[in-house]
Amino acid sequence: MNTRPAIDESTGPISLAVAFNQDSSCFAVGLDTGFCVFNSEPCELKVSRDFNAGIGVAEMLGRANYVALVGGGRQPKFPQNKVVIWDDNKQQAVITLEFRSPVHRVRLSRSRIVVALQNSVHVYVFSSPPEKVSVFETADNPLGLCCLGSKIIAFPGRTPGQVQMVEITTGNVSIIPAHSTPFMAMEISPDGEVLATASETGTLIRTFSAANCARIGELRRGVDHAQIYSIAFSPSSALLAVTSDKATLHIFDLPNALPKSRNGSINSNRTPRNSNSFSNSGSGDDVTNQKWGILGKIPLLPRVFSDIYSSTSAHFEVDDNPQFELRGRSSIPIPGIPGGRPRKGIIGWKDEYTILVIGAGRDGRWEKFILGEGEDGNRLLVRGGWKRYLGN
């Protein structure tokens, strides 16, 4: 007798991939049936395209009509070694790039197309036809990590834990020895001045100057290992948000960053606020960590006592079952998705005080968090709403 439970095929589309656009005003969702685009705040569906086949990578170009698509899932719409630039106004592909191995990630700007494969990154001029500018070898990059800023492109180097940083105008390459283990996340600040990285250890986030590759700071998420899901800078580049598989959203005040007022202008009269706030008398060398108080000043103690911790944090929702099942099938890596699993905890800053967190999977969620101040004057992060954006 067959005692296996029946497979429920009545569910709606399943989210395979999610990604914000450059200013986090929208996000694209790759589905097992096509793709769609949502307005970020409020979370509302803008565009839905049914291909009756899967999209494993969907990357937007700002709010323009171009979306970079790569096939994914059990029944991919396109071969997984091809990048299709989709013009949604024309409802057709206008550019196709083909490679010898599967594509893990695509990043777009108005001047460049950057494609990350398992062991290489390819850079093109965004034109028709596209012009290949350069190819860079990398260490294994199963997550397709790659950052495209206005001035630089950053991606893993040939050695695990090293960053290659390329100046877009000159092509000059700099190498940053950021970590001793492979990367889990990296991001460039909106002003293009700072690079943040996290390794698979997941305890520290390091920040580096894009101008001279010097390390700016080291931020401690925690003392136990974690899988970092996402790193994102605030619009002013003064704050950094981090999510991990601990289902916690952390907010860090970046060292040497000047906060901005609500109208976006720099407020030079204010002191940078963080869990290591400057004392009224003394220089930056007098910074202490409020998490451990006086212990942060005692020499020879483990560095965990003197590290910079997040100024506030909040819980976000992650699927109860991380062993993702597609249409009731057993949990095996899903083809055409970086890492083989739908991404969780992807961060987007709507403004300096509103953080959005989205995730793919059967239970595709959108969550909003508001950054404010508590009665004690310290930062306070509270959840301001949530929804299942696919309505499943």
mmCIF file of C-alpha atoms in Angstrom:
data_model
loop_
_atom_site.group_PDB
_atom_site.id
_atom_site.type_symbol
_atom_site.label_atom_id
_atom_site.label_comp_id
_atom_site.label_asym_id
_atom_site.label_seq_id
_atom_site.Cartn_x
_atom_site.Cartn_y
_atom_site.Cartn_z
ATOM 1 C CA MET A 1 0.000 0.000 0.000
ATOM 2 C CA ASN A 2 1.284 3.471 -0.859
ATOM 3 C CA THR A 3 1.421 5.400 2.417
ATOM 4 C CA ARG A 4 3.294 8.437 1.107
ATOM 5 C CA PRO A 5 1.387 11.722 1.562
ATOM 6 C CA ALA A 6 -0.033 13.190 -1.603
ATOM 7 C CA ILE A 7 1.920 16.034 -3.127
ATOM 8 C CA ASP A 8 -0.019 19.253 -2.917
ATOM 9 C CA GLU A 9 0.193 20.915 -6.340
ATOM 10 C CA SER A 10 -2.453 23.539 -5.486
ATOM 11 C CA THR A 11 -0.076 26.076 -4.010
ATOM 12 C CA GLY A 12 0.704 29.277 -5.846
ATOM 13 C CA PRO A 13 4.053 30.292 -7.338
ATOM 14 C CA ILE A 14 7.179 29.824 -5.250
ATOM 15 C CA SER A 15 9.864 32.475 -4.895
ATOM 16 C CA LEU A 16 13.295 31.195 -5.940
ATOM 17 C CA ALA A 17 15.246 34.480 -5.697
ATOM 18 C CA VAL A 18 14.791 38.040 -4.443
ATOM 19 C CA ALA A 19 16.895 41.180 -4.930
ATOM 20 C CA PHE A 20 16.432 44.896 -4.310
ATOM 21 C CA ASN A 21 17.260 47.443 -6.969
ATOM 22 C CA GLN A 22 20.014 49.991 -6.371
ATOM 23 C CA ASP A 23 18.053 52.371 -4.124
ATOM 24 C CA SER A 24 15.808 49.666 -2.589
ATOM 25 C CA SER A 25 12.690 51.344 -3.969
ATOM 26 C CA CYS A 26 11.690 48.092 -5.691
ATOM 27 C CA PHE A 27 12.585 44.425 -5.539
ATOM 28 C CA ALA A 28 12.517 41.700 -8.161
ATOM 29 C CA VAL A 29 11.397 38.140 -7.468
ATOM 30 C CA GLY A 30 12.373 35.118 -9.533
ATOM 31 C CA LEU A 31 9.582 32.537 -9.446
ATOM 32 C CA ASP A 32 9.234 28.926 -10.498
ATOM 33 C CA THR A 33 6.721 30.307 -13.010
ATOM 34 C CA GLY A 34 8.379 33.560 -14.168
ATOM 35 C CA PHE A 35 9.233 36.788 -12.389
ATOM 36 C CA CYS A 36 7.577 39.780 -10.789
ATOM 37 C CA VAL A 37 8.515 43.221 -9.473
ATOM 38 C CA PHE A 38 7.212 44.807 -6.281
ATOM 39 C CA ASN A 39 7.235 48.329 -4.957
ATOM 40 C CA SER A 40 9.189 48.203 -1.692
ATOM 41 C CA GLU A 41 7.189 50.539 0.529
ATOM 42 C CA PRO A 42 4.331 49.950 0.588
ATOM 43 C CA CYS A 43 4.860 46.373 -0.589
ATOM 44 C CA GLU A 44 2.726 46.252 -3.747
ATOM 45 C CA LEU A 45 2.937 44.225 -6.937
ATOM 46 C CA LYS A 46 3.958 46.324 -9.958
ATOM 47 C CA VAL A 47 4.738 43.801 -12.697
ATOM 48 C CA SER A 48 4.111 40.062 -13.092
ATOM 49 C CA ARG A 49 5.303 37.963 -16.049
ATOM 50 C CA ASP A 50 4.229 34.338 -16.343
ATOM 51 C CA PHE A 51 6.667 32.188 -18.339
ATOM 52 C CA ASN A 52 5.381 28.855 -16.999
ATOM 53 C CA ALA A 53 9.066 28.173 -16.235
ATOM 54 C CA GLY A 54 11.589 29.118 -13.545
ATOM 55 C CA ILE A 55 13.781 32.194 -13.041
ATOM 56 C CA GLY A 56 16.676 31.717 -10.598
ATOM 57 C CA VAL A 57 18.229 35.200 -10.865
ATOM 58 C CA ALA A 58 16.323 38.471 -11.370
ATOM 59 C CA GLU A 59 18.217 41.765 -11.075
ATOM 60 C CA MET A 60 16.774 45.198 -11.814
ATOM 61 C CA LEU A 61 18.397 48.303 -13.260
ATOM 62 C CA GLY A 62 17.076 50.993 -10.936
ATOM 63 C CA ARG A 63 13.443 51.638 -11.875
ATOM 64 C CA ALA A 64 14.129 51.219 -15.587
ATOM 65 C CA ASN A 65 12.454 48.655 -17.821
ATOM 66 C CA TYR A 66 15.496 46.351 -17.945
ATOM 67 C CA VAL A 67 15.735 43.195 -15.822
ATOM 68 C CA ALA A 68 18.581 40.675 -15.965
ATOM 69 C CA LEU A 69 17.215 37.123 -15.912
ATOM 70 C CA VAL A 70 18.806 33.685 -15.553
ATOM 71 C CA GLY A 71 16.853 30.455 -15.671
ATOM 72 C CA GLY A 72 16.478 28.447 -12.468
ATOM 73 C CA GLY A 73 14.434 25.863 -10.627
ATOM 74 C CA ARG A 74 13.390 22.426 -11.831
ATOM 75 C CA GLN A 75 12.101 23.749 -15.162
ATOM 76 C CA PRO A 76 14.210 26.806 -16.070
ATOM 77 C CA LYS A 77 12.935 29.292 -18.614
ATOM 78 C CA PHE A 78 16.439 29.953 -19.984
ATOM 79 C CA PRO A 79 19.641 27.890 -19.903
ATOM 80 C CA GLN A 80 21.490 28.523 -16.653
ATOM 81 C CA ASN A 81 24.656 29.517 -18.514
ATOM 82 C CA LYS A 82 22.879 32.442 -20.203
ATOM 83 C CA VAL A 83 22.086 35.969 -19.050
ATOM 84 C CA VAL A 84 19.038 37.505 -20.678
ATOM 85 C CA ILE A 85 18.502 41.270 -20.451
ATOM 86 C CA TRP A 86 14.730 41.567 -20.592
ATOM 87 C CA ASP A 87 13.113 44.791 -21.838
ATOM 88 C CA ASP A 88 9.740 44.778 -20.126
ATOM 89 C CA ASN A 89 8.416 47.574 -22.330
ATOM 90 C CA LYS A 90 9.011 45.438 -25.415
ATOM 91 C CA GLN A 91 8.183 42.206 -23.572
ATOM 92 C CA GLN A 92 11.240 40.519 -25.043
ATOM 93 C CA ALA A 93 14.925 39.777 -24.581
ATOM 94 C CA VAL A 94 17.165 42.474 -26.068
ATOM 95 C CA ILE A 95 20.596 41.166 -24.976
ATOM 96 C CA THR A 96 21.798 37.595 -24.415
ATOM 97 C CA LEU A 97 25.174 36.620 -22.972
ATOM 98 C CA GLU A 98 26.294 32.985 -22.998
ATOM 99 C CA PHE A 99 28.990 31.386 -20.824
ATOM 100 C CA ARG A 100 30.606 27.979 -20.388
ATOM 101 C CA SER A 101 29.331 27.475 -16.840
ATOM 102 C CA PRO A 102 26.213 28.434 -14.854
ATOM 103 C CA VAL A 103 25.655 32.071 -13.941
ATOM 104 C CA HIS A 104 25.386 32.772 -10.204
ATOM 105 C CA ARG A 105 24.706 36.520 -10.115
ATOM 106 C CA VAL A 106 24.282 39.563 -12.369
ATOM 107 C CA ARG A 107 24.724 43.204 -11.382
ATOM 108 C CA LEU A 108 23.591 46.099 -13.579
ATOM 109 C CA SER A 109 24.308 49.793 -13.888
ATOM 110 C CA ARG A 110 23.622 52.169 -16.748
ATOM 111 C CA SER A 111 27.174 51.651 -17.988
ATOM 112 C CA ARG A 112 28.102 48.085 -16.981
ATOM 113 C CA ILE A 113 26.858 44.489 -16.887
ATOM 114 C CA VAL A 114 28.781 42.342 -14.389
ATOM 115 C CA VAL A 115 28.307 38.568 -14.394
ATOM 116 C CA ALA A 116 29.604 36.294 -11.621
ATOM 117 C CA LEU A 117 30.318 32.630 -12.358
ATOM 118 C CA GLN A 118 31.747 29.969 -10.063
ATOM 119 C CA ASN A 119 35.382 30.955 -10.701
ATOM 120 C CA SER A 120 35.299 34.157 -12.737
ATOM 121 C CA VAL A 121 33.707 37.583 -13.070
ATOM 122 C CA HIS A 122 32.960 39.052 -16.510
ATOM 123 C CA VAL A 123 32.524 42.792 -17.086
ATOM 124 C CA TYR A 124 30.723 44.279 -20.106
ATOM 125 C CA VAL A 125 29.810 47.726 -21.328
ATOM 126 C CA PHE A 126 26.016 47.988 -21.248
ATOM 127 C CA SER A 127 25.403 48.476 -24.952
ATOM 128 C CA SER A 128 23.809 46.633 -27.847
ATOM 129 C CA PRO A 129 25.670 44.500 -28.601
ATOM 130 C CA PRO A 130 27.491 44.467 -25.233
ATOM 131 C CA GLU A 131 31.267 44.951 -25.302
ATOM 132 C CA LYS A 132 33.368 42.726 -23.049
ATOM 133 C CA VAL A 133 35.781 44.857 -21.021
ATOM 134 C CA SER A 134 37.571 42.317 -18.827
ATOM 135 C CA VAL A 135 37.500 38.897 -17.178
ATOM 136 C CA PHE A 136 38.826 38.192 -13.676
ATOM 137 C CA GLU A 137 39.565 34.838 -12.071
ATOM 138 C CA THR A 138 38.182 34.248 -8.585
ATOM 139 C CA ALA A 139 38.226 31.619 -5.889
ATOM 140 C CA ASP A 140 35.118 29.432 -5.706
ATOM 141 C CA ASN A 141 32.167 31.821 -5.569
ATOM 142 C CA PRO A 142 29.019 29.670 -5.279
ATOM 143 C CA LEU A 143 26.934 32.612 -4.018
ATOM 144 C CA GLY A 144 27.929 34.830 -6.949
ATOM 145 C CA LEU A 145 29.181 37.573 -4.627
ATOM 146 C CA CYS A 146 29.855 40.753 -6.566
ATOM 147 C CA CYS A 147 29.319 44.471 -5.852
ATOM 148 C CA LEU A 148 28.876 47.135 -8.525
ATOM 149 C CA GLY A 149 29.245 50.705 -7.322
ATOM 150 C CA SER A 150 29.476 53.983 -9.191
ATOM 151 C CA LYS A 151 33.282 53.932 -9.035
ATOM 152 C CA ILE A 152 34.389 50.384 -8.256
ATOM 153 C CA ILE A 153 33.528 46.723 -8.690
ATOM 154 C CA ALA A 154 34.361 44.324 -5.854
ATOM 155 C CA PHE A 155 34.338 40.527 -5.811
ATOM 156 C CA PRO A 156 36.319 37.622 -4.312
ATOM 157 C CA GLY A 157 39.976 37.306 -5.252
ATOM 158 C CA ARG A 158 41.852 34.214 -6.373
ATOM 159 C CA THR A 159 42.596 33.294 -2.760
ATOM 160 C CA PRO A 160 39.688 32.638 -0.352
ATOM 161 C CA GLY A 161 39.161 35.648 1.909
ATOM 162 C CA GLN A 162 40.761 38.157 -0.447
ATOM 163 C CA VAL A 163 38.837 40.905 -2.276
ATOM 164 C CA GLN A 164 39.583 42.136 -5.779
ATOM 165 C CA MET A 165 38.561 45.775 -6.165
ATOM 166 C CA VAL A 166 38.536 47.208 -9.697
ATOM 167 C CA GLU A 167 38.291 50.900 -10.598
ATOM 168 C CA ILE A 168 35.691 51.182 -13.340
ATOM 169 C CA THR A 169 37.310 54.109 -15.182
ATOM 170 C CA THR A 170 40.945 52.969 -15.117
ATOM 171 C CA GLY A 171 40.684 49.203 -14.690
ATOM 172 C CA ASN A 172 43.234 49.322 -11.863
ATOM 173 C CA VAL A 173 42.990 46.321 -9.521
ATOM 174 C CA SER A 174 43.624 46.327 -5.766
ATOM 175 C CA ILE A 175 43.761 43.255 -3.528
ATOM 176 C CA ILE A 176 42.449 43.388 0.055
ATOM 177 C CA PRO A 177 43.291 40.505 2.441
ATOM 178 C CA ALA A 178 39.980 40.791 4.287
ATOM 179 C CA HIS A 179 39.483 37.369 5.922
ATOM 180 C CA SER A 180 41.147 33.983 6.302
ATOM 181 C CA THR A 181 38.064 32.038 5.191
ATOM 182 C CA PRO A 182 35.725 32.329 2.156
ATOM 183 C CA PHE A 183 33.185 35.132 1.954
ATOM 184 C CA MET A 184 29.498 34.973 2.738
ATOM 185 C CA ALA A 185 28.630 38.601 1.983
ATOM 186 C CA MET A 186 30.087 41.872 0.748
ATOM 187 C CA GLU A 187 28.686 45.291 -0.121
ATOM 188 C CA ILE A 188 29.802 48.761 -1.262
ATOM 189 C CA SER A 189 28.393 51.884 0.421
ATOM 190 C CA PRO A 190 26.114 54.166 -1.630
ATOM 191 C CA ASP A 191 28.799 56.869 -1.732
ATOM 192 C CA GLY A 192 31.314 54.313 -3.009
ATOM 193 C CA GLU A 193 33.770 55.044 -0.211
ATOM 194 C CA VAL A 194 33.485 51.935 1.990
ATOM 195 C CA LEU A 195 33.486 48.176 1.381
ATOM 196 C CA ALA A 196 32.029 45.810 4.003
ATOM 197 C CA THR A 197 32.749 42.066 4.064
ATOM 198 C CA ALA A 198 31.809 39.009 6.117
ATOM 199 C CA SER A 199 33.294 35.529 5.954
ATOM 200 C CA GLU A 200 31.700 32.125 6.450
ATOM 201 C CA THR A 201 32.710 32.306 10.126
ATOM 202 C CA GLY A 202 30.034 34.981 10.568
ATOM 203 C CA THR A 203 31.285 36.620 13.769
ATOM 204 C CA LEU A 204 32.913 39.772 12.348
ATOM 205 C CA ILE A 205 32.064 42.299 9.651
ATOM 206 C CA ARG A 206 35.062 44.269 8.423
ATOM 207 C CA THR A 207 34.981 47.628 6.661
ATOM 208 C CA PHE A 208 37.632 48.978 4.286
ATOM 209 C CA SER A 209 38.321 52.265 2.552
ATOM 210 C CA ALA A 210 37.761 52.058 -1.197
ATOM 211 C CA ALA A 211 40.316 54.829 -1.693
ATOM 212 C CA ASN A 212 43.362 53.154 -0.137
ATOM 213 C CA CYS A 213 42.109 49.663 0.885
ATOM 214 C CA ALA A 214 42.909 50.368 4.557
ATOM 215 C CA ARG A 215 40.793 48.666 7.184
ATOM 216 C CA ILE A 216 38.437 51.166 8.784
ATOM 217 C CA GLY A 217 36.763 49.076 11.433
ATOM 218 C CA GLU A 218 35.723 45.692 12.703
ATOM 219 C CA LEU A 219 32.159 45.062 13.829
ATOM 220 C CA ARG A 220 31.199 42.073 15.945
ATOM 221 C CA ARG A 221 27.889 40.361 15.218
ATOM 222 C CA GLY A 222 28.438 37.797 17.988
ATOM 223 C CA VAL A 223 30.842 35.219 19.352
ATOM 224 C CA ASP A 224 29.289 32.062 17.889
ATOM 225 C CA HIS A 225 29.437 31.090 14.243
ATOM 226 C CA ALA A 226 26.598 32.191 11.970
ATOM 227 C CA GLN A 227 25.725 32.319 8.300
ATOM 228 C CA ILE A 228 25.554 35.945 7.245
ATOM 229 C CA TYR A 229 22.606 36.490 4.913
ATOM 230 C CA SER A 230 22.976 40.120 3.903
ATOM 231 C CA ILE A 231 24.918 43.343 4.479
ATOM 232 C CA ALA A 232 23.534 46.770 3.533
ATOM 233 C CA PHE A 233 24.577 50.377 4.113
ATOM 234 C CA SER A 234 22.098 53.119 4.932
ATOM 235 C CA PRO A 235 21.604 55.840 2.284
ATOM 236 C CA SER A 236 23.986 58.149 4.184
ATOM 237 C CA SER A 237 26.601 55.352 4.489
ATOM 238 C CA ALA A 238 26.677 56.049 8.249
ATOM 239 C CA LEU A 239 24.904 52.846 9.339
ATOM 240 C CA LEU A 240 25.292 49.186 8.439
ATOM 241 C CA ALA A 241 22.603 46.522 8.706
ATOM 242 C CA VAL A 242 23.411 42.808 8.929
ATOM 243 C CA THR A 243 21.218 39.688 8.975
ATOM 244 C CA SER A 244 22.161 36.084 9.670
ATOM 245 C CA ASP A 245 20.681 32.637 10.205
ATOM 246 C CA LYS A 246 20.273 33.595 13.864
ATOM 247 C CA ALA A 247 17.147 35.451 12.619
ATOM 248 C CA THR A 248 18.495 38.729 13.998
ATOM 249 C CA LEU A 249 18.785 42.075 12.207
ATOM 250 C CA HIS A 250 21.708 44.090 13.623
ATOM 251 C CA ILE A 251 22.299 47.820 13.130
ATOM 252 C CA PHE A 252 25.858 49.149 13.495
ATOM 253 C CA ASP A 253 27.046 52.741 13.626
ATOM 254 C CA LEU A 254 30.093 52.895 11.382
ATOM 255 C CA PRO A 255 33.334 54.369 12.762
ATOM 256 C CA ASN A 256 34.218 57.831 11.406
ATOM 257 C CA ALA A 257 30.822 58.228 9.722
ATOM 258 C CA LEU A 258 28.958 61.518 10.120
ATOM 259 C CA PRO A 259 25.213 61.099 10.662
ATOM 260 C CA LYS A 260 22.754 62.900 8.414
ATOM 261 C CA SER A 261 19.607 64.734 9.306
ATOM 262 C CA ARG A 262 16.202 63.647 8.067
ATOM 263 C CA ASN A 263 16.508 65.941 5.033
ATOM 264 C CA GLY A 264 19.680 64.140 3.990
ATOM 265 C CA SER A 265 22.214 66.868 4.801
ATOM 266 C CA ILE A 266 25.299 66.086 6.857
ATOM 267 C CA ASN A 267 25.028 67.281 10.431
ATOM 268 C CA SER A 268 28.618 68.021 11.418
ATOM 269 C CA ASN A 269 27.540 69.286 14.845
ATOM 270 C CA ARG A 270 26.519 65.819 15.910
ATOM 271 C CA THR A 271 28.881 63.166 17.155
ATOM 272 C CA PRO A 272 28.685 59.754 15.447
ATOM 273 C CA ARG A 273 26.357 57.598 17.513
ATOM 274 C CA ASN A 274 27.169 54.010 18.159
ATOM 275 C CA SER A 275 27.535 51.503 20.922
ATOM 276 C CA ASN A 276 31.076 52.867 21.218
ATOM 277 C CA SER A 277 30.136 56.544 21.504
ATOM 278 C CA PHE A 278 32.877 59.095 22.059
ATOM 279 C CA SER A 279 33.200 60.558 25.499
ATOM 280 C CA ASN A 280 32.773 64.298 25.891
ATOM 281 C CA SER A 281 36.442 64.741 26.654
ATOM 282 C CA GLY A 282 39.019 62.840 24.670
ATOM 283 C CA SER A 283 39.620 61.624 21.173
ATOM 284 C CA GLY A 284 38.491 58.600 19.216
ATOM 285 C CA ASP A 285 41.149 56.562 21.029
ATOM 286 C CA ASP A 286 38.982 56.810 24.130
ATOM 287 C CA VAL A 287 36.150 54.868 22.529
ATOM 288 C CA THR A 288 34.728 52.187 24.843
ATOM 289 C CA ASN A 289 32.172 49.516 24.200
ATOM 290 C CA GLN A 290 29.021 49.956 26.227
ATOM 291 C CA LYS A 291 28.216 46.247 25.963
ATOM 292 C CA TRP A 292 31.057 45.368 28.348
ATOM 293 C CA GLY A 293 31.583 48.747 30.037
ATOM 294 C CA ILE A 294 34.894 49.110 31.864
ATOM 295 C CA LEU A 295 36.000 45.644 30.707
ATOM 296 C CA GLY A 296 36.516 47.115 27.252
ATOM 297 C CA LYS A 297 39.340 49.273 28.652
ATOM 298 C CA ILE A 298 41.248 46.559 30.487
ATOM 299 C CA PRO A 299 44.362 45.540 28.518
ATOM 300 C CA LEU A 300 45.185 41.913 27.642
ATOM 301 C CA LEU A 301 41.588 40.746 27.876
ATOM 302 C CA PRO A 302 40.233 38.872 24.806
ATOM 303 C CA ARG A 303 39.300 41.235 21.998
ATOM 304 C CA VAL A 304 35.651 40.218 22.304
ATOM 305 C CA PHE A 305 35.453 42.690 25.210
ATOM 306 C CA SER A 306 36.725 45.654 23.166
ATOM 307 C CA ASP A 307 35.056 44.991 19.810
ATOM 308 C CA ILE A 308 32.277 47.186 18.422
ATOM 309 C CA TYR A 309 28.848 45.594 18.793
ATOM 310 C CA SER A 310 25.573 46.569 17.163
ATOM 311 C CA SER A 311 23.777 49.543 18.659
ATOM 312 C CA THR A 312 20.403 47.815 18.340
ATOM 313 C CA SER A 313 18.865 44.654 16.920
ATOM 314 C CA ALA A 314 15.540 42.963 16.256
ATOM 315 C CA HIS A 315 14.204 39.546 15.321
ATOM 316 C CA PHE A 316 13.085 38.874 11.733
ATOM 317 C CA GLU A 317 11.203 35.844 10.457
ATOM 318 C CA VAL A 318 12.930 32.894 8.797
ATOM 319 C CA ASP A 319 11.106 29.803 7.567
ATOM 320 C CA ASP A 320 10.712 27.205 10.298
ATOM 321 C CA ASN A 321 11.946 24.576 7.848
ATOM 322 C CA PRO A 322 15.279 25.663 6.354
ATOM 323 C CA GLN A 323 15.367 22.405 4.373
ATOM 324 C CA PHE A 324 13.390 24.014 1.575
ATOM 325 C CA GLU A 325 11.113 21.703 -0.388
ATOM 326 C CA LEU A 326 9.972 22.553 -3.886
ATOM 327 C CA ARG A 327 6.454 21.325 -4.695
ATOM 328 C CA GLY A 328 6.648 18.735 -1.946
ATOM 329 C CA ARG A 329 9.841 17.105 -3.211
ATOM 330 C CA SER A 330 12.756 16.126 -1.023
ATOM 331 C CA SER A 331 15.238 18.747 0.043
ATOM 332 C CA ILE A 332 18.078 18.829 -2.494
ATOM 333 C CA PRO A 333 19.909 21.873 -3.888
ATOM 334 C CA ILE A 334 17.719 23.676 -6.392
ATOM 335 C CA PRO A 335 19.371 24.143 -9.806
ATOM 336 C CA GLY A 336 20.089 27.658 -10.949
ATOM 337 C CA ILE A 337 19.942 29.274 -7.500
ATOM 338 C CA PRO A 338 23.187 30.578 -5.944
ATOM 339 C CA GLY A 339 23.938 28.294 -3.004
ATOM 340 C CA GLY A 340 21.118 25.946 -4.007
ATOM 341 C CA ARG A 341 18.674 27.515 -1.516
ATOM 342 C CA PRO A 342 16.325 30.510 -1.745
ATOM 343 C CA ARG A 343 17.928 33.553 -0.160
ATOM 344 C CA LYS A 344 16.703 34.863 3.196
ATOM 345 C CA GLY A 345 17.135 38.087 5.146
ATOM 346 C CA ILE A 346 17.930 40.365 2.181
ATOM 347 C CA ILE A 347 18.204 43.956 3.442
ATOM 348 C CA GLY A 348 17.129 47.181 1.782
ATOM 349 C CA TRP A 349 17.170 50.685 3.307
ATOM 350 C CA LYS A 350 14.130 52.677 2.201
ATOM 351 C CA ASP A 351 15.519 55.704 4.012
ATOM 352 C CA GLU A 352 17.767 56.399 6.988
ATOM 353 C CA TYR A 353 15.102 55.209 9.422
ATOM 354 C CA THR A 354 13.286 52.443 7.520
ATOM 355 C CA ILE A 355 14.842 49.018 6.920
ATOM 356 C CA LEU A 356 13.156 46.349 4.806
ATOM 357 C CA VAL A 357 13.958 42.632 4.993
ATOM 358 C CA ILE A 358 12.751 40.202 2.336
ATOM 359 C CA GLY A 359 13.226 36.494 1.765
ATOM 360 C CA ALA A 360 12.523 33.935 -0.949
ATOM 361 C CA GLY A 361 11.047 30.466 -0.559
ATOM 362 C CA ARG A 362 7.575 29.050 -0.193
ATOM 363 C CA ASP A 363 6.869 31.536 2.601
ATOM 364 C CA GLY A 364 8.148 34.672 0.835
ATOM 365 C CA ARG A 365 8.090 37.442 3.436
ATOM 366 C CA TRP A 366 8.442 41.212 3.461
ATOM 367 C CA GLU A 367 9.133 42.913 6.793
ATOM 368 C CA LYS A 368 9.567 46.565 7.730
ATOM 369 C CA PHE A 369 11.596 47.842 10.681
ATOM 370 C CA ILE A 370 11.683 51.370 12.062
ATOM 371 C CA LEU A 371 14.858 52.781 13.592
ATOM 372 C CA GLY A 372 14.273 55.296 16.360
ATOM 373 C CA GLU A 373 15.313 56.209 19.882
ATOM 374 C CA GLY A 374 14.273 54.692 23.179
ATOM 375 C CA GLU A 375 13.537 56.609 26.352
ATOM 376 C CA ASP A 376 17.182 56.222 27.365
ATOM 377 C CA GLY A 377 18.353 57.958 24.179
ATOM 378 C CA ASN A 378 19.826 54.795 22.675
ATOM 379 C CA ARG A 379 18.854 53.418 19.296
ATOM 380 C CA LEU A 380 15.709 51.295 19.168
ATOM 381 C CA LEU A 381 14.649 48.976 16.315
ATOM 382 C CA VAL A 382 11.024 47.855 16.108
ATOM 383 C CA ARG A 383 9.086 45.941 13.509
ATOM 384 C CA GLY A 384 6.594 48.131 11.698
ATOM 385 C CA GLY A 385 4.765 45.522 9.623
ATOM 386 C CA TRP A 386 5.039 42.393 7.524
ATOM 387 C CA LYS A 387 3.268 40.453 4.776
ATOM 388 C CA ARG A 388 3.601 37.421 2.531
ATOM 389 C CA TYR A 389 4.244 39.236 -0.709
ATOM 390 C CA LEU A 390 3.055 36.354 -2.921
ATOM 391 C CA GLY A 391 -0.152 36.026 -0.960
ATOM 392 C CA ASN A 392 0.284 32.249 -0.540
#
